[in-house]
Coordinates of C-alpha atoms in Angstrom, one line a residue:
M1 CA 10.6 -17.1 19.1
R2 CA 12.6 -18.0 22.2
T3 CA 16.3 -17.0 22.6
E4 CA 17.5 -20.7 22.7
E5 CA 15.6 -21.5 19.5
A6 CA 17.0 -18.5 17.7
I7 CA 20.6 -19.4 18.8
R8 CA 20.1 -22.9 17.4
L9 CA 18.7 -21.7 14.1
V10 CA 21.5 -19.3 13.5
A11 CA 24.1 -21.9 14.4
A12 CA 22.6 -24.4 12.0
A13 CA 22.2 -22.0 9.1
R14 CA 24.7 -22.4 6.3
T15 CA 23.2 -20.0 3.8
D16 CA 21.1 -16.8 3.8
T17 CA 18.1 -18.9 2.7
D18 CA 18.7 -21.3 5.7
L19 CA 18.8 -18.3 8.0
F20 CA 16.0 -16.0 6.7
G21 CA 14.0 -18.4 4.5
T22 CA 12.2 -17.1 1.4
D23 CA 8.7 -17.0 2.8
A24 CA 9.0 -13.7 4.6
P25 CA 12.7 -12.9 5.1
A26 CA 12.1 -9.4 6.7
H27 CA 9.7 -11.0 9.2
R28 CA 12.2 -13.7 10.1
Y29 CA 14.9 -11.2 10.5
R30 CA 12.8 -9.2 12.9
E31 CA 11.9 -12.3 14.9
L32 CA 15.6 -13.3 15.3
V33 CA 16.7 -9.8 16.3
A34 CA 13.9 -9.6 18.9
A35 CA 14.9 -12.9 20.4
L36 CA 18.7 -12.2 20.4
H37 CA 19.0 -8.5 21.2
P38 CA 21.3 -8.0 24.2
D39 CA 18.7 -5.7 25.8
R40 CA 16.1 -8.5 25.7
L41 CA 18.1 -11.2 27.5
G42 CA 17.1 -10.2 31.1
R43 CA 18.6 -12.6 33.6
A44 CA 20.1 -15.1 31.1
D45 CA 23.2 -16.8 32.3
D46 CA 26.6 -15.9 30.8
R47 CA 26.7 -18.8 28.5
V48 CA 23.4 -18.0 26.9
R49 CA 24.2 -14.3 26.8
T50 CA 27.4 -14.8 25.0
A51 CA 25.9 -17.2 22.5
A52 CA 22.9 -14.8 21.9
T53 CA 25.2 -11.9 21.4
D54 CA 27.4 -13.8 18.9
A55 CA 24.2 -14.9 17.0
F56 CA 22.8 -11.4 17.1
V57 CA 26.0 -10.0 15.4
R58 CA 25.9 -12.8 12.8
V59 CA 22.2 -12.2 12.0
T60 CA 22.6 -8.4 11.6
T61 CA 25.8 -8.8 9.6
R62 CA 24.2 -11.4 7.2
W63 CA 21.1 -9.3 6.8
R64 CA 23.1 -6.2 5.8
A65 CA 25.0 -8.3 3.3
T66 CA 21.8 -9.9 2.0
T67 CA 20.0 -6.6 1.5
H68 CA 22.9 -4.7 0.0
G69 CA 24.6 -7.3 -2.1
S70 CA 24.0 -11.1 -2.6
G71 CA 20.3 -11.1 -1.9
I72 CA 17.8 -14.0 -1.8
L73 CA 16.6 -15.4 -5.1
L74 CA 12.9 -15.7 -5.8
G75 CA 12.2 -16.9 -9.4
D76 CA 14.3 -14.7 -11.6
Y77 CA 14.5 -11.9 -9.0
R78 CA 17.1 -11.2 -6.4
L79 CA 15.8 -9.5 -3.3
G80 CA 17.4 -6.2 -2.4
R81 CA 16.5 -3.9 0.4
L82 CA 13.1 -4.0 2.1
A83 CA 11.5 -0.9 0.5
Y84 CA 8.1 -0.9 2.1
P85 CA 6.2 -3.1 4.6
G86 CA 2.6 -3.2 3.2
D87 CA -0.7 -4.3 4.7
L88 CA -0.2 -8.0 4.0
A89 CA 3.0 -8.2 2.1
D90 CA 6.6 -6.8 2.1
L91 CA 7.9 -5.0 -1.0
Y92 CA 11.5 -5.5 -1.9
D93 CA 13.7 -3.6 -4.4
V94 CA 14.8 -6.0 -7.1
G95 CA 16.4 -3.4 -9.4
A96 CA 15.4 -1.9 -12.7
D97 CA 12.8 0.3 -11.0
R98 CA 10.8 -2.7 -9.9
L99 CA 9.4 -3.9 -6.5
L100 CA 8.8 -7.5 -5.6
K101 CA 5.7 -7.9 -3.4
L102 CA 5.9 -11.0 -1.2
P103 CA 3.0 -11.9 1.1
R104 CA 3.9 -12.6 4.7
Q105 CA 1.2 -15.4 5.0
P106 CA 0.4 -18.0 2.3
G107 CA -3.3 -17.6 3.3
D108 CA -3.2 -14.2 1.5
N109 CA -2.3 -15.7 -1.9
D110 CA -5.9 -15.1 -3.0
L111 CA -5.5 -11.4 -2.3
M112 CA -2.3 -11.3 -4.3
A113 CA -4.0 -13.0 -7.2
R114 CA -6.7 -10.4 -7.0
E115 CA -4.2 -7.6 -7.4
A116 CA -2.6 -9.3 -10.4
H117 CA -6.0 -9.8 -12.0
A118 CA -7.1 -6.2 -11.4
L119 CA -4.0 -4.7 -12.8
R120 CA -4.1 -7.0 -15.9
T121 CA -7.8 -6.1 -16.4
I122 CA -7.2 -2.4 -16.2
E123 CA -4.2 -2.6 -18.6
E124 CA -6.3 -4.6 -21.1
R125 CA -9.5 -2.6 -20.9
G126 CA -8.4 0.9 -19.6
D127 CA -7.8 4.1 -21.5
P128 CA -4.0 4.0 -22.2
R129 CA -3.8 7.8 -21.4
H130 CA -4.6 7.1 -17.8
L131 CA -2.7 3.9 -17.1
P132 CA 0.1 5.8 -15.3
Y133 CA -2.5 6.3 -12.5
V134 CA -2.1 2.7 -11.4
P135 CA 1.0 0.4 -11.0
R136 CA 2.2 -1.7 -13.9
L137 CA 2.2 -5.4 -13.3
V138 CA 5.6 -6.7 -14.6
D139 CA 5.2 -10.3 -13.4
S140 CA 3.2 -12.7 -11.2
F141 CA 4.2 -16.2 -10.2
R142 CA 4.1 -18.8 -7.5
H143 CA 7.2 -19.5 -5.3
R144 CA 7.6 -22.6 -3.2
D145 CA 10.0 -22.3 -0.2
A146 CA 12.3 -25.3 -0.4
A147 CA 12.7 -25.5 3.4
T148 CA 9.0 -25.3 4.5
G149 CA 7.1 -26.2 1.3
A150 CA 5.0 -23.1 1.7
E151 CA 3.8 -21.6 -1.6
R152 CA 3.3 -17.9 -2.1
R153 CA 2.0 -15.8 -4.9
V154 CA 4.5 -13.1 -5.8
N155 CA 3.8 -9.9 -7.8
V156 CA 6.4 -7.7 -9.4
L157 CA 5.5 -4.1 -10.0
A158 CA 7.1 -1.3 -11.9
T159 CA 7.9 1.7 -9.6
V160 CA 8.0 5.5 -10.1
P161 CA 10.6 7.4 -8.0
G162 CA 9.6 10.3 -5.8
L163 CA 6.1 9.1 -4.7
H164 CA 4.7 9.9 -1.2
S165 CA 1.5 8.7 0.5
L166 CA -1.3 10.9 1.7
D167 CA -0.2 9.8 5.2
E168 CA 3.1 11.6 4.6
V169 CA 1.2 14.7 3.3
R170 CA -0.9 14.9 6.4
R171 CA 2.2 14.6 8.6
A172 CA 3.7 17.5 6.7
Y173 CA 0.5 19.5 7.2
P174 CA -0.8 18.5 10.6
D175 CA -3.2 21.5 10.7
G176 CA -4.8 20.5 7.4
L177 CA -4.1 21.0 3.8
D178 CA -5.2 24.0 1.8
G179 CA -8.2 23.1 -0.3
R180 CA -6.4 24.3 -3.5
D181 CA -3.7 21.7 -2.9
A182 CA -6.2 19.0 -2.0
A183 CA -8.1 19.8 -5.2
W184 CA -5.5 18.4 -7.7
M185 CA -5.0 15.3 -5.6
W186 CA -8.8 14.7 -5.5
R187 CA -9.2 15.3 -9.2
R188 CA -6.4 12.9 -10.1
L189 CA -7.7 10.3 -7.7
L190 CA -11.1 10.4 -9.4
V191 CA -9.3 9.9 -12.8
A192 CA -7.7 6.8 -11.4
L193 CA -11.0 5.5 -10.1
G194 CA -12.7 6.3 -13.3
L195 CA -10.1 4.3 -15.2
A196 CA -10.6 1.3 -12.9
H197 CA -14.4 1.4 -12.8
R198 CA -14.7 1.7 -16.6
A199 CA -12.6 -1.5 -16.8
G200 CA -14.9 -3.2 -14.3
V201 CA -12.7 -3.1 -11.2
V202 CA -13.4 -1.6 -7.8
H203 CA -10.3 -0.8 -5.7
G204 CA -11.9 -1.6 -2.4
A205 CA -9.3 0.1 -0.1
V206 CA -9.0 3.7 -1.0
L207 CA -7.0 4.8 2.0
P208 CA -4.4 7.5 2.6
R209 CA -1.6 4.9 2.6
H210 CA -2.6 3.6 -0.8
V211 CA -2.9 7.1 -2.5
L212 CA 0.6 8.1 -3.6
I213 CA 1.4 11.6 -5.0
E214 CA 4.4 13.0 -6.9
P215 CA 4.5 16.6 -5.5
D216 CA 6.4 18.4 -8.3
A217 CA 4.5 17.1 -11.3
H218 CA 1.2 16.7 -9.4
G219 CA 1.1 13.0 -10.2
V220 CA -1.1 10.4 -8.4
V221 CA -0.8 6.6 -8.3
L222 CA -3.4 4.4 -6.6
V223 CA -1.6 1.3 -5.3
D224 CA -2.4 -2.0 -3.5
W225 CA -5.1 -3.6 -5.5
C226 CA -5.2 -6.7 -3.3
F227 CA -8.6 -5.8 -1.9
S228 CA -10.2 -5.2 -5.3
A229 CA -13.4 -6.8 -6.5
E230 CA -15.8 -6.6 -9.4
P231 CA -18.8 -4.3 -9.1
D232 CA -21.8 -5.8 -7.3
T233 CA -19.6 -8.2 -5.4
A234 CA -18.3 -7.9 -1.8
V235 CA -14.9 -6.4 -1.0
P236 CA -12.9 -9.5 0.2
A237 CA -11.3 -8.0 3.3
L238 CA -10.6 -4.9 5.3
V239 CA -7.2 -3.4 6.0
P240 CA -6.7 -4.0 9.8
G241 CA -6.8 -0.8 11.8
Y242 CA -8.9 1.1 9.2
E243 CA -12.3 -0.5 9.9
D244 CA -13.9 2.9 10.5
W245 CA -12.8 4.2 7.1
Y246 CA -15.1 1.9 5.2
P247 CA -18.7 2.5 4.2
Q248 CA -21.3 0.2 5.6
E249 CA -21.6 -2.1 2.6
V250 CA -18.0 -3.2 3.2
T251 CA -18.2 -3.7 7.0
T252 CA -21.4 -5.7 6.6
R253 CA -20.0 -7.8 3.7
Q254 CA -22.6 -6.5 1.2
P255 CA -21.9 -6.0 -2.5
G256 CA -19.9 -2.9 -3.2
G257 CA -19.4 -0.8 -6.3
P258 CA -17.9 2.4 -7.8
G259 CA -19.6 4.3 -5.0
T260 CA -17.6 2.5 -2.4
D261 CA -14.4 3.8 -3.8
I262 CA -15.8 7.3 -4.3
A263 CA -17.0 7.4 -0.7
M264 CA -13.6 6.4 0.6
A265 CA -11.8 8.9 -1.7
A266 CA -14.0 11.7 -0.3
R267 CA -13.1 10.6 3.2
C268 CA -9.4 10.7 2.4
M269 CA -9.7 14.3 1.1
T270 CA -11.7 15.7 4.0
W271 CA -9.3 14.0 6.4
L272 CA -6.4 15.6 4.5
M273 CA -7.8 19.1 4.7
G274 CA -8.9 18.8 8.3
G275 CA -10.1 22.1 9.7
R276 CA -9.0 24.0 6.6
A277 CA -11.7 22.3 4.4
P278 CA -14.0 24.9 2.8
R279 CA -17.7 24.2 3.5
E280 CA -18.4 23.8 -0.2
L281 CA -15.9 20.9 -0.5
L282 CA -17.3 19.4 2.8
A283 CA -20.8 19.5 1.2
F284 CA -19.5 17.9 -2.0
A285 CA -17.8 15.2 0.1
E286 CA -20.9 14.6 2.1
G287 CA -22.8 13.9 -1.2
C288 CA -20.2 11.3 -2.0
R289 CA -20.5 9.6 1.3
H290 CA -24.2 8.9 1.6
R291 CA -25.0 6.0 3.9
F292 CA -26.5 3.9 1.2
L293 CA -24.5 2.9 -1.8
R294 CA -27.3 3.3 -4.3
A295 CA -27.7 7.0 -3.2
R296 CA -24.0 7.8 -4.0
P297 CA -22.4 8.9 -7.3
D298 CA -21.2 5.9 -9.3
D299 CA -19.4 7.6 -12.2
A300 CA -16.0 9.0 -11.1
W301 CA -15.3 10.8 -14.3
R302 CA -18.7 12.5 -14.3
L303 CA -18.2 13.4 -10.7
L304 CA -14.8 15.0 -11.7
G305 CA -16.8 17.4 -13.8
E306 CA -19.0 18.3 -10.9
L307 CA -16.0 18.8 -8.7
D308 CA -14.4 21.1 -11.2
E309 CA -17.6 23.3 -11.1
V310 CA -17.3 23.5 -7.3
L311 CA -13.6 24.4 -7.5
E312 CA -14.2 27.1 -10.1
R313 CA -16.8 28.7 -8.0
L314 CA -14.5 28.6 -5.0
Y315 CA -11.1 29.5 -6.6
G316 CA -11.8 30.7 -10.1
P317 CA -10.2 29.3 -13.3
R318 CA -7.8 26.4 -12.7
T319 CA -4.1 27.2 -12.5
F320 CA -1.0 25.2 -11.6
R321 CA -0.2 25.6 -7.9
P322 CA 3.3 24.4 -6.9
F323 CA 3.3 21.9 -4.0
T324 CA 6.0 20.8 -1.6
L325 CA 6.1 18.4 1.4
N326 CA 8.3 21.0 3.2
P327 CA 5.8 23.7 4.0

């Protein structure tokens, strides 16, 4: 967006919706700030510089008010702060321990619909004891932007406080995580996968950013089901920047299955442990990551039993080991 265009847009806006829209308000805000920031004006004349600075102040003031008070209304939900920028959508706090997931591009509506379908299917068919391992879908609806006419699929998800991604865990332990700490994360991730696979859903994007842990209670939640698929069908898309994390059936657009998720989960865990991974766990992971899907394990819950046998040989009987992100 050019500076002059941003100045005109801000001057013409009468409401927060006029200014930020409802398609992707956080994206629009970032565009405006980039176009109007005083440090980006270069050799602009004094008139443009003054107008841009005034517009910049107005945009940042309105955004703070929007994200801490009045909010933009989508359906029955009023957007609060931007809680998390996801792979293809932004997640906003809408109160009552819920996040509203708004895709940045209408072309991703099909992936949002996949997430809603996957979560409904797991809730309907899955073992109720294990449902906390996946997000709960509160609502899913289409929203049409009055200004642009663009229609987006919106998902509303229940949230759990105190969750941290495996990316955060790795940043806290840059030299690698102790295998005993990785063990409970791996075990619970396999429970989440077993829950989904028995319900007929393949996650399709088991990446560190999608595996959330609760350190104190050793909880795990597997999020972002937008890339999910049924067994024996192709995963619909790859998360940009993570192409080398996927097994070959995904990158070649071949049918995937439970073994696709199991291979990616093993990759997450070996990456997490880094140079501290015991050779026994490396060998176990290697068996999960065979080049060919048909040669990999395809039952996550049965695999959990095999992992427990390896862990008992390594560390003895299972005991609770406190974990913190502040080593």
